[in-house]
Coordinates of N, CA and C in Angstrom, one line a residue:
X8 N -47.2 54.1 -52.2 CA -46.2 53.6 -53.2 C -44.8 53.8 -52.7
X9 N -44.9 55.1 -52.2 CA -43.0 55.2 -51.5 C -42.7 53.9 -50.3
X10 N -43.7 53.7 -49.5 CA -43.5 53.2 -48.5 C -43.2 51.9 -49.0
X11 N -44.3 51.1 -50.1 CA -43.8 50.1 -50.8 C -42.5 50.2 -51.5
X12 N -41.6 51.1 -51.5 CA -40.6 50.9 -53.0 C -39.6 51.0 -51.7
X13 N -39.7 51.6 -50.6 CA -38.5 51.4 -49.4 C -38.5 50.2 -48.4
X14 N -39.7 49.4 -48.6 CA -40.1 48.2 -47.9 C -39.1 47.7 -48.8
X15 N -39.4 47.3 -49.9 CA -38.6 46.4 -50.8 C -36.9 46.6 -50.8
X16 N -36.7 47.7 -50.8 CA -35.1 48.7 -50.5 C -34.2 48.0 -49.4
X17 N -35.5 47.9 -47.9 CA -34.8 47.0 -47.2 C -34.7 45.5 -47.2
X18 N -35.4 44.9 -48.0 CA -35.4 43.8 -48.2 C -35.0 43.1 -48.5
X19 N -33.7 43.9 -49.6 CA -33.0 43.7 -50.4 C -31.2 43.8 -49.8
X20 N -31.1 44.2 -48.6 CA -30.1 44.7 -48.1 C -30.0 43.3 -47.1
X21 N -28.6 43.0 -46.8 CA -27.7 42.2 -46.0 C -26.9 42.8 -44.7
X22 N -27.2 42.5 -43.7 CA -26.6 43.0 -42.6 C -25.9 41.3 -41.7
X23 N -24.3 41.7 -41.8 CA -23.4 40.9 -40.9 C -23.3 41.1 -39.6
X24 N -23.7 40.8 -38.6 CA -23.0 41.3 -37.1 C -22.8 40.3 -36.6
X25 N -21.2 40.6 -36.4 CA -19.9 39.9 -35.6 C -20.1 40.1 -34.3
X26 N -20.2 39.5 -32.9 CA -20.4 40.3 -32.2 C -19.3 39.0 -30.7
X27 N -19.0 39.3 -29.7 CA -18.6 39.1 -28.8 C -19.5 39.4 -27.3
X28 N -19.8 38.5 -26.4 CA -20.2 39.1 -25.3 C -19.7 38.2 -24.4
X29 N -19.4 38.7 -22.8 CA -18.7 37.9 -22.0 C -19.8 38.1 -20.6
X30 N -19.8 38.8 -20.1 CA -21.7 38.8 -19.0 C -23.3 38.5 -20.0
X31 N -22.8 38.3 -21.0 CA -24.2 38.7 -22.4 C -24.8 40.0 -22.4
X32 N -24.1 40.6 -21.4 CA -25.2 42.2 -21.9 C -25.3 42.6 -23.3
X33 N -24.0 42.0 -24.3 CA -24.1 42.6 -25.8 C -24.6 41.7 -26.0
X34 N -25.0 40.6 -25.6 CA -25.7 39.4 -26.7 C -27.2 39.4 -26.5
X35 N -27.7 40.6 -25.4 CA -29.1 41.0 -25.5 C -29.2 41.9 -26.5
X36 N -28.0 42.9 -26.6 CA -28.4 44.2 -27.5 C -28.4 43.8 -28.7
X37 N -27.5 42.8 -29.3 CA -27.2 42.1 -30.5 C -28.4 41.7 -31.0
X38 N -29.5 40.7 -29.9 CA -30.6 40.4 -30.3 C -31.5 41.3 -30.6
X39 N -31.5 42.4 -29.7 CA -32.2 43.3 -30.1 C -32.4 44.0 -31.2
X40 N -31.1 44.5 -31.5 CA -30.6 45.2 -32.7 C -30.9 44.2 -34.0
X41 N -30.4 42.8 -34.0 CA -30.8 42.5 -35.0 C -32.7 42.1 -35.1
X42 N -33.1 42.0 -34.3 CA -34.8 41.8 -34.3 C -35.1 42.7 -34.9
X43 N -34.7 44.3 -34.5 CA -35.2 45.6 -35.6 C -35.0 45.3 -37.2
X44 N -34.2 45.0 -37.8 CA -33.5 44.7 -39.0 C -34.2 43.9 -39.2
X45 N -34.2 42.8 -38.7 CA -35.2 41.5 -39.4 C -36.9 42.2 -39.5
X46 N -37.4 42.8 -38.7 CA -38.7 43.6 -38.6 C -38.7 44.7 -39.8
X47 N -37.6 45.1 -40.3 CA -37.4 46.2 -41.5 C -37.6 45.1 -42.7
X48 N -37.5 43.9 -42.5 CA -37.0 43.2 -44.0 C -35.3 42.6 -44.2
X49 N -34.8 43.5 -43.0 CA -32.9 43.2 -43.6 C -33.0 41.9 -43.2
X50 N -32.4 40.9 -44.3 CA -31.5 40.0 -44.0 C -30.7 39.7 -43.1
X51 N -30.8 39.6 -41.8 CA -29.3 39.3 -40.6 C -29.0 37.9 -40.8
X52 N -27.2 38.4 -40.7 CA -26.6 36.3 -40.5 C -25.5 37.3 -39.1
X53 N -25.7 36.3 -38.2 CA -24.9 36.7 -36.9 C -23.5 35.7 -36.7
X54 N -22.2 36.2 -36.4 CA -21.3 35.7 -36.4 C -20.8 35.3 -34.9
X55 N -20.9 34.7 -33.6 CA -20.2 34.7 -32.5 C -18.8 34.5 -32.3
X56 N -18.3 35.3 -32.3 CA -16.3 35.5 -31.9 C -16.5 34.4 -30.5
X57 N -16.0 33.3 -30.6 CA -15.1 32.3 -29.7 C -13.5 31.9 -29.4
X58 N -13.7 32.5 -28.2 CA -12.3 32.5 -27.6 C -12.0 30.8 -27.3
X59 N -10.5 30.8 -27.4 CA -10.3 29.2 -27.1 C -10.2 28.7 -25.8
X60 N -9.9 29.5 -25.0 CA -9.8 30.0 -24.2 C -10.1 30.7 -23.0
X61 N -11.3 31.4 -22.6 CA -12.2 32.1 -22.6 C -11.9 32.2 -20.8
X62 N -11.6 33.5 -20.2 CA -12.1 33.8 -18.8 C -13.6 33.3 -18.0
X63 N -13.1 32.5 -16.9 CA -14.3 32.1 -16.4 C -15.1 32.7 -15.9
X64 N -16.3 33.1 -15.6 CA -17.5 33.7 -15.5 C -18.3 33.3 -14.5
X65 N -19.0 33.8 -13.6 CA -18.0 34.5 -12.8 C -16.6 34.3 -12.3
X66 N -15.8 35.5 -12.1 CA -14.5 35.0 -11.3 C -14.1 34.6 -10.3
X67 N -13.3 33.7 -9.8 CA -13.8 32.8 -8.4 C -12.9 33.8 -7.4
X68 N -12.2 34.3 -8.0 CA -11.7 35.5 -6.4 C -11.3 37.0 -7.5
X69 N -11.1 37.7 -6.1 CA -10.6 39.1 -6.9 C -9.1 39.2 -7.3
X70 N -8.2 38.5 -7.5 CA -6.7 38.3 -8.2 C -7.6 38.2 -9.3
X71 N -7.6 37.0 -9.8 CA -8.1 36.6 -10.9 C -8.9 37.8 -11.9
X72 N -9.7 38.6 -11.2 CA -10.5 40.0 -11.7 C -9.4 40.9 -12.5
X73 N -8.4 41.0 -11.2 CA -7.6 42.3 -11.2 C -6.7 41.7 -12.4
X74 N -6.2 40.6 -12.1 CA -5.0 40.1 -13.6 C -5.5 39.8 -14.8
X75 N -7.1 40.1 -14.8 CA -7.7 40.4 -16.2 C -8.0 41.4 -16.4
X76 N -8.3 42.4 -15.8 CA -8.5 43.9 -15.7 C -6.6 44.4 -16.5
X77 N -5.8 44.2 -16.0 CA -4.3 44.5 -16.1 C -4.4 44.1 -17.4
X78 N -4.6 42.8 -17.9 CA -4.1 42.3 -19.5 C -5.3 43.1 -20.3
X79 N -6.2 42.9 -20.3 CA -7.1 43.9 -21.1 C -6.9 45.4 -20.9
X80 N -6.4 46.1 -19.9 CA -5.7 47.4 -20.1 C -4.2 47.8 -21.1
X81 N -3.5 46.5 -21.0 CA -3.0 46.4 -22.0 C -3.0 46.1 -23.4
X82 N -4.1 45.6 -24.0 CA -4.6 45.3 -24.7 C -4.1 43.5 -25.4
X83 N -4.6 42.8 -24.3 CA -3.9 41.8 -24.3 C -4.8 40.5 -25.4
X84 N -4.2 40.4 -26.5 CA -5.2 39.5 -27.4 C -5.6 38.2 -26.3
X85 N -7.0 37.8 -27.4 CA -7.9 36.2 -26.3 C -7.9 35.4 -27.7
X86 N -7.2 34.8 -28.1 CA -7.1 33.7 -29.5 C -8.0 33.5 -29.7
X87 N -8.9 32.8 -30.4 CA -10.5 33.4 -30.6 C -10.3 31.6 -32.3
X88 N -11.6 30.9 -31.8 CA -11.5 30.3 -33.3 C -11.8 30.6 -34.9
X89 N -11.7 29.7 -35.2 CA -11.9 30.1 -37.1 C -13.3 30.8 -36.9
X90 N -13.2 32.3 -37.6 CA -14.5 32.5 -38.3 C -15.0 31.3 -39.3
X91 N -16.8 31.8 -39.3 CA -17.2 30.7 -40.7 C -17.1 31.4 -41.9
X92 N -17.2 30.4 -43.1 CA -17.1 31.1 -44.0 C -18.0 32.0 -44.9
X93 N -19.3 31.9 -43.8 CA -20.4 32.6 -44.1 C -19.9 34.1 -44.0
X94 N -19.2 34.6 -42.8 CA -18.4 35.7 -43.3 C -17.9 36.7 -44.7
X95 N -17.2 35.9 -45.0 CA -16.6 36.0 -46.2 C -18.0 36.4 -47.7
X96 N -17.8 37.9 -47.5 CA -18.7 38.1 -48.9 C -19.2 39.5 -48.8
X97 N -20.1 40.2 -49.3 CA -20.8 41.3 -49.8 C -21.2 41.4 -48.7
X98 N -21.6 42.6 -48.0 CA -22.0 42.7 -47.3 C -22.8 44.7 -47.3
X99 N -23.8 44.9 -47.1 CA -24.3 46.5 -47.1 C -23.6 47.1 -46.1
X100 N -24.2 46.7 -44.6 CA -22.9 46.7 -43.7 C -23.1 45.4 -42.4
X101 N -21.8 45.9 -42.2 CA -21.1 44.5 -41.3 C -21.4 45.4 -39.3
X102 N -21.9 44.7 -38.9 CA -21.9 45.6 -37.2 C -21.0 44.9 -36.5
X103 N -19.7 45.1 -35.6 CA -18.6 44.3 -34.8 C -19.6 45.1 -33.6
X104 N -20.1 44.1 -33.0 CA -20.4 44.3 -31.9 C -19.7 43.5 -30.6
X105 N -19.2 44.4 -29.7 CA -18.4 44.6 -28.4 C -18.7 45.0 -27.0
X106 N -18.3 44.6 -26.0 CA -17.9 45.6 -24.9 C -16.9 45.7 -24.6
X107 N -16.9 46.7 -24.1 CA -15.5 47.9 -23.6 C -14.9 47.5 -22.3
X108 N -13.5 46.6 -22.8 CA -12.7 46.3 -21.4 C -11.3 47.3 -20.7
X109 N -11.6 47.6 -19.7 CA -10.6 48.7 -19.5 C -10.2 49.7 -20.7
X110 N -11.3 50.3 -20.8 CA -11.1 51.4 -22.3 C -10.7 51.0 -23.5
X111 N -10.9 49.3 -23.8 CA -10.0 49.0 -25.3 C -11.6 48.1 -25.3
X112 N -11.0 47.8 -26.9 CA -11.9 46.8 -27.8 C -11.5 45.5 -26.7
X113 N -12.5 44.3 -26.7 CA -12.4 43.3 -25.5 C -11.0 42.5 -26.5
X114 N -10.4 41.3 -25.2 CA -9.5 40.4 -25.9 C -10.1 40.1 -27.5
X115 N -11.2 39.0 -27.4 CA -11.5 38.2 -28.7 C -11.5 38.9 -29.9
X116 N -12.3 40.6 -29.7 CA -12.4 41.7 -31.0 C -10.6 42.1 -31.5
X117 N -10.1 42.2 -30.5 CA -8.5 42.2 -30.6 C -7.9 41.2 -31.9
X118 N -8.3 39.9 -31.7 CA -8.1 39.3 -32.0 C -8.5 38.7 -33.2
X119 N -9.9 39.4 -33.7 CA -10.4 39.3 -35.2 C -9.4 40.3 -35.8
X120 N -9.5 41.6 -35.5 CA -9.0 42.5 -36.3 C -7.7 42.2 -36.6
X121 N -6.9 41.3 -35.5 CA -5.3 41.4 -36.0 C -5.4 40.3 -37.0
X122 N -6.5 39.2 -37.0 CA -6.4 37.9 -38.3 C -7.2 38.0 -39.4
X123 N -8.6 38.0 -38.9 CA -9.4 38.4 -39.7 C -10.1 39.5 -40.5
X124 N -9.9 40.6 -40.2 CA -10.3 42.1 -40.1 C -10.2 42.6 -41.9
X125 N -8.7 41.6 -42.0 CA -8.6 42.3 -43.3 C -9.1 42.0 -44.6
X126 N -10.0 40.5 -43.9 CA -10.5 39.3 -45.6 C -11.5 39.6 -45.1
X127 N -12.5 40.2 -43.9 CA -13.6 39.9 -43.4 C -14.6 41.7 -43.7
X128 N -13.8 42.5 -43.6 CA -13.9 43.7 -43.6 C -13.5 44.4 -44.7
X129 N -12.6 44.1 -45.4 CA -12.0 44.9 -46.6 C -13.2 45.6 -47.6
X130 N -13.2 47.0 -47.8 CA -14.4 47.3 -48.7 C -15.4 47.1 -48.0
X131 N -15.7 47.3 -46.7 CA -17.3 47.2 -46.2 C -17.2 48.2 -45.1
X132 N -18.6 48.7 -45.2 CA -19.0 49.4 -44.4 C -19.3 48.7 -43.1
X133 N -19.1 49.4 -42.3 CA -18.7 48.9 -40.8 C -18.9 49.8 -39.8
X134 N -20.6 49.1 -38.9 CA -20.7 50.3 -37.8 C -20.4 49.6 -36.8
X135 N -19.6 50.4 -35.6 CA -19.4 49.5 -34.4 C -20.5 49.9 -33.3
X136 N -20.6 48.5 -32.7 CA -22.0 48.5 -31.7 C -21.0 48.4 -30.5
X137 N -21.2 49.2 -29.2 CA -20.5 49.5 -28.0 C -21.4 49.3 -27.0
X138 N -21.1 48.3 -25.9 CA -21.7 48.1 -24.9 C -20.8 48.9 -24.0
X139 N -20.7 49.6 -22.8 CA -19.9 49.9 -22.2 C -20.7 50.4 -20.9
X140 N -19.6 50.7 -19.6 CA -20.1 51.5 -18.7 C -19.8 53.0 -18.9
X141 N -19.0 53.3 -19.2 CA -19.2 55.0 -19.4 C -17.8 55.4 -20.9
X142 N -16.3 54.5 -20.1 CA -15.4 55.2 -21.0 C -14.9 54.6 -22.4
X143 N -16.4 54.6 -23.7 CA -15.9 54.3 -24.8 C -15.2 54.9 -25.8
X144 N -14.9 55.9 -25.2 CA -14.4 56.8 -26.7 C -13.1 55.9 -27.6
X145 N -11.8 55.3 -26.2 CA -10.5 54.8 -26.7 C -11.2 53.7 -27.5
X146 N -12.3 53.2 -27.2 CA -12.4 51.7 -27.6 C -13.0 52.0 -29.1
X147 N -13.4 53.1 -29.3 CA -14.0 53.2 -30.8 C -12.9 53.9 -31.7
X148 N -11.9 54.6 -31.0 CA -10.6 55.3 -32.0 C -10.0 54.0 -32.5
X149 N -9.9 52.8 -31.4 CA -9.0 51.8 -31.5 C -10.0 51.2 -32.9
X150 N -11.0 50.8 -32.9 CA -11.6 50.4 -33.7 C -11.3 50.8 -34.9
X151 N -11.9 52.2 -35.3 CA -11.6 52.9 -36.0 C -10.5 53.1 -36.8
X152 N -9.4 53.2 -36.5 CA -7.9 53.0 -36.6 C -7.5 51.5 -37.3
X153 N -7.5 50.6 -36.5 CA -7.7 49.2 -37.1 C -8.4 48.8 -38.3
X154 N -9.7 49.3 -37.8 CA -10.4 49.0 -39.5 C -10.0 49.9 -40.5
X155 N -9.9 50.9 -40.2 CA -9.4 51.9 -41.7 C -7.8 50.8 -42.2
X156 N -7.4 50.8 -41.4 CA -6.2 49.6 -41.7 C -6.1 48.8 -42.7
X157 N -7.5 48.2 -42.5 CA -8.0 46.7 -43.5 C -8.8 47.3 -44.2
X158 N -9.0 48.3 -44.5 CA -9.4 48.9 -45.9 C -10.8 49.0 -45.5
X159 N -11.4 49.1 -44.4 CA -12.9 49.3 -44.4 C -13.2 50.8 -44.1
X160 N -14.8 51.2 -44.7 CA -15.2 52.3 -44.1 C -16.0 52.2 -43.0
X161 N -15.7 52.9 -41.7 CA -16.3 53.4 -40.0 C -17.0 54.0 -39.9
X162 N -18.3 53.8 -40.4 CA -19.5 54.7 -39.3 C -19.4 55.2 -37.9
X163 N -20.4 56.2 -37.6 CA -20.3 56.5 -36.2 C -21.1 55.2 -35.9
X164 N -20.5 55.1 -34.1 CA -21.2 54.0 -33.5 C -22.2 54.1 -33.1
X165 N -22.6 53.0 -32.5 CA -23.7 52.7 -32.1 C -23.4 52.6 -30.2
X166 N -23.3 53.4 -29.6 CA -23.0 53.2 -28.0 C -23.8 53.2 -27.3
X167 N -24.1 51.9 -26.4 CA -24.7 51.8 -25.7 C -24.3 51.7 -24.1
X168 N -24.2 53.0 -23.3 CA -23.8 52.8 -21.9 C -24.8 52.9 -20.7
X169 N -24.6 52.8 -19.5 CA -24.7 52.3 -18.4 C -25.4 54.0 -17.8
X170 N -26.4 53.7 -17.4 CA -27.7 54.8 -17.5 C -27.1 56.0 -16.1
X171 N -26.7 54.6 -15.0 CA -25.9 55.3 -13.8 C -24.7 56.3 -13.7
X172 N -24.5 57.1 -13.2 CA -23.4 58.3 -13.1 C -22.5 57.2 -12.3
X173 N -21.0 57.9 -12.3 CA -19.7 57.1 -11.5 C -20.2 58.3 -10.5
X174 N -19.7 57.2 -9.0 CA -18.6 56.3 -8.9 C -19.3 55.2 -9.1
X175 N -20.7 54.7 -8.8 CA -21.7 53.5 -8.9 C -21.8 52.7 -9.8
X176 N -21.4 53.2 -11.6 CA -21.2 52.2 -12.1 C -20.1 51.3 -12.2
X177 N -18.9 52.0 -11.9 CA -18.0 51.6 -11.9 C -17.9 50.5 -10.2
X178 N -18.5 51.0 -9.4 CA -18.2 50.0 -8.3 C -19.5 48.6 -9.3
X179 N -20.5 49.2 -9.6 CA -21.4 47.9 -9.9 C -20.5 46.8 -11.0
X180 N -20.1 47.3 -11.8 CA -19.1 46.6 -12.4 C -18.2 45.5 -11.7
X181 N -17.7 45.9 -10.5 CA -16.5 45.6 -9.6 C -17.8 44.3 -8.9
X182 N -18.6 44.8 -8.4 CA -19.4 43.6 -7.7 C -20.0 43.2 -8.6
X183 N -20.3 43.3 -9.9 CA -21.1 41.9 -10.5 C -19.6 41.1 -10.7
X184 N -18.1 41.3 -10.9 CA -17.6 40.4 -11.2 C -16.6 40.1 -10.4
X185 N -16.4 41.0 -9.4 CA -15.8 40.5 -8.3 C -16.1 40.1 -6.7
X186 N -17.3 41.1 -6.5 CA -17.5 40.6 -5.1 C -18.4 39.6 -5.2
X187 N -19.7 39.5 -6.3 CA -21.0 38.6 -6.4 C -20.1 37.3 -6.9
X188 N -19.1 37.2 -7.6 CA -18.0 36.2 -7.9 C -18.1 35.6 -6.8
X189 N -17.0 36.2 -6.0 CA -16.6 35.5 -4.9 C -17.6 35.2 -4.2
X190 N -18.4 35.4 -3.4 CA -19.9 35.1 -2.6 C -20.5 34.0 -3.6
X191 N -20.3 34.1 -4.8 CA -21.2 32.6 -5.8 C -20.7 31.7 -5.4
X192 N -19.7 31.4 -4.7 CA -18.6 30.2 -4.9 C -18.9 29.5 -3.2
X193 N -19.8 30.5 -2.3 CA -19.6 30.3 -0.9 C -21.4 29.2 -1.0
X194 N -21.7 27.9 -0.2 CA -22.5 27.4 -0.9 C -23.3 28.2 0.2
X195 N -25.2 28.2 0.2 CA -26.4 28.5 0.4 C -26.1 27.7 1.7
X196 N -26.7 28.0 2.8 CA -27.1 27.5 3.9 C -28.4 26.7 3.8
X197 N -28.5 25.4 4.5 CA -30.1 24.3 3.7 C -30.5 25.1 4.1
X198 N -32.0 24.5 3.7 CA -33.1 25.1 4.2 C -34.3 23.5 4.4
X199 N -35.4 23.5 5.0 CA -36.1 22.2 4.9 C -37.1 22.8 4.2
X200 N -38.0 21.9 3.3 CA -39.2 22.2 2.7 C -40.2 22.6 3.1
X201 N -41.0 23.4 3.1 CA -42.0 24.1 3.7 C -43.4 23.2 3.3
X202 N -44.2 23.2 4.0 CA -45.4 21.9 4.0 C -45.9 22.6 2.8
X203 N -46.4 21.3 1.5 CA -46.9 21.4 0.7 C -46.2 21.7 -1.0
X204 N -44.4 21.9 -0.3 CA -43.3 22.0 -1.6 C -43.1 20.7 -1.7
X205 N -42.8 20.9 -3.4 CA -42.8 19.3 -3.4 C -40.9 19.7 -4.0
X206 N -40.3 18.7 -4.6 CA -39.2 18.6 -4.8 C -38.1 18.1 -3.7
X207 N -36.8 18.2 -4.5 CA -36.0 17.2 -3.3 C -35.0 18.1 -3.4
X208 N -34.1 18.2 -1.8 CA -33.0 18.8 -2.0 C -31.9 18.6 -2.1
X209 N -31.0 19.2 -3.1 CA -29.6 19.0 -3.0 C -28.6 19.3 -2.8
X210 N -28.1 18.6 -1.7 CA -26.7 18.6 -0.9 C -25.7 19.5 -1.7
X211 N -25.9 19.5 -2.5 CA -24.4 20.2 -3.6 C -24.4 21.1 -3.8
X212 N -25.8 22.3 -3.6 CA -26.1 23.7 -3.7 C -27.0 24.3 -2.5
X213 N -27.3 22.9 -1.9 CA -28.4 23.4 -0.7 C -29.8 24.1 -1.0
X214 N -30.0 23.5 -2.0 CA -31.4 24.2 -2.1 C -32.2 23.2 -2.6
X215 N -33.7 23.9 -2.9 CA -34.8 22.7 -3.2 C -34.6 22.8 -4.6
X216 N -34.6 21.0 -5.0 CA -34.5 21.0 -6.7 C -36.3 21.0 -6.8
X217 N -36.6 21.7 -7.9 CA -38.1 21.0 -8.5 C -38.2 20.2 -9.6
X218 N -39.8 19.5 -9.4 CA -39.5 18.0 -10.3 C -39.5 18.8 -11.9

């Protein structure tokens, strides 16, 4: 009987997560995270933060890295479009899920909390979900700080970091978006089809397409 009267408990409960991801590593954990919730009974509605604007992926050289690395150490807003208005309501709690750019909340999260934070969050509980490689502490005070602002209550987070000790994560960081960047952009050397592949190749990437 208990198990039935807590089944129903969660059933009955609404969970919002706002989330941002720029490699997708948060938009795996997001899936994750909400898969559990839906498996409990919670209700999930998921919000995607879109920048208008948005850093290209990978970056085509290392300037480009470094002059995004610089503006997100500063905590440089990324204009981001209209929330929906599914947003807007009751909510048990709301998850702002993020990763952590140069120790701050990313551009787009910047950029809810300075417009939206206050009609979206006001009176709700609010846990923040942290993708990071190691240094999220700034990025959850900033959180923290912000939201208490717009009148919301801050759970402890939810942090998810990078399993490897420094200096390794930190260089892995640097080569998924700067050196494997640059090397994306250099094309594949042909190759000819090996007897019995079927498909045709194309000049534009150098490799074998399949049908």
């Amino acid at each position: 009987m208990e198990s039935d009267t807590r089944g129903t408990a969660m059933a009955d409960r609404r969970v919002l997560i706002i989330s941002y991801s720029f490699t997708q590593q948060t938009r795996v954990l997001v899936q994750r995270f909400a898969a559990g919730l839906a498996s409990a009974g919670v209700t999930v509605v998921q919000e995607r933060l879109e920048p208008i604007a948005p850093y290209a992926y990978p970056f085509k050289n290392d300037l480009r890295l470094g002059i995004a690395m610089a503006a997100t150490f500063l905590q440089r807003r990324m204009p981001i479009r209209p929330v929906s208005e599914q947003c807007r309501g009751d909510w048990d709690c709301i998850v702002l899920a993020g990763p952590t750019w140069s120790y701050n909340p990313s551009g787009p999260v910047l950029a809810f909390l300075d417009r939206d934070a206050r009609i979206v969050c006001k009176g709700q509980t609010v846990i923040p979900l942290i993708s990071c490689r190691a240094y999220w502490q700034w990025h959850y005070r900033t959180l923290r700080g912000r939201l208490r602002q717009c009148g919301a209550v801050v759970e402890t987070p939810e942090v998810f970091s990078h399993p490897v000790g420094e200096p390794w994560r930190s260089l892995g960081l640097l080569l998924k978006l700067g050196f494997l960047a640059t090397n994306s952009q250099r094309p594949a050397a042909p190759r000819s089809a090996t007897p019995g592949e079927t498909g045709s190749f194309d000049p534009g990437t150098g490799s074998a397409a399949s049908p």
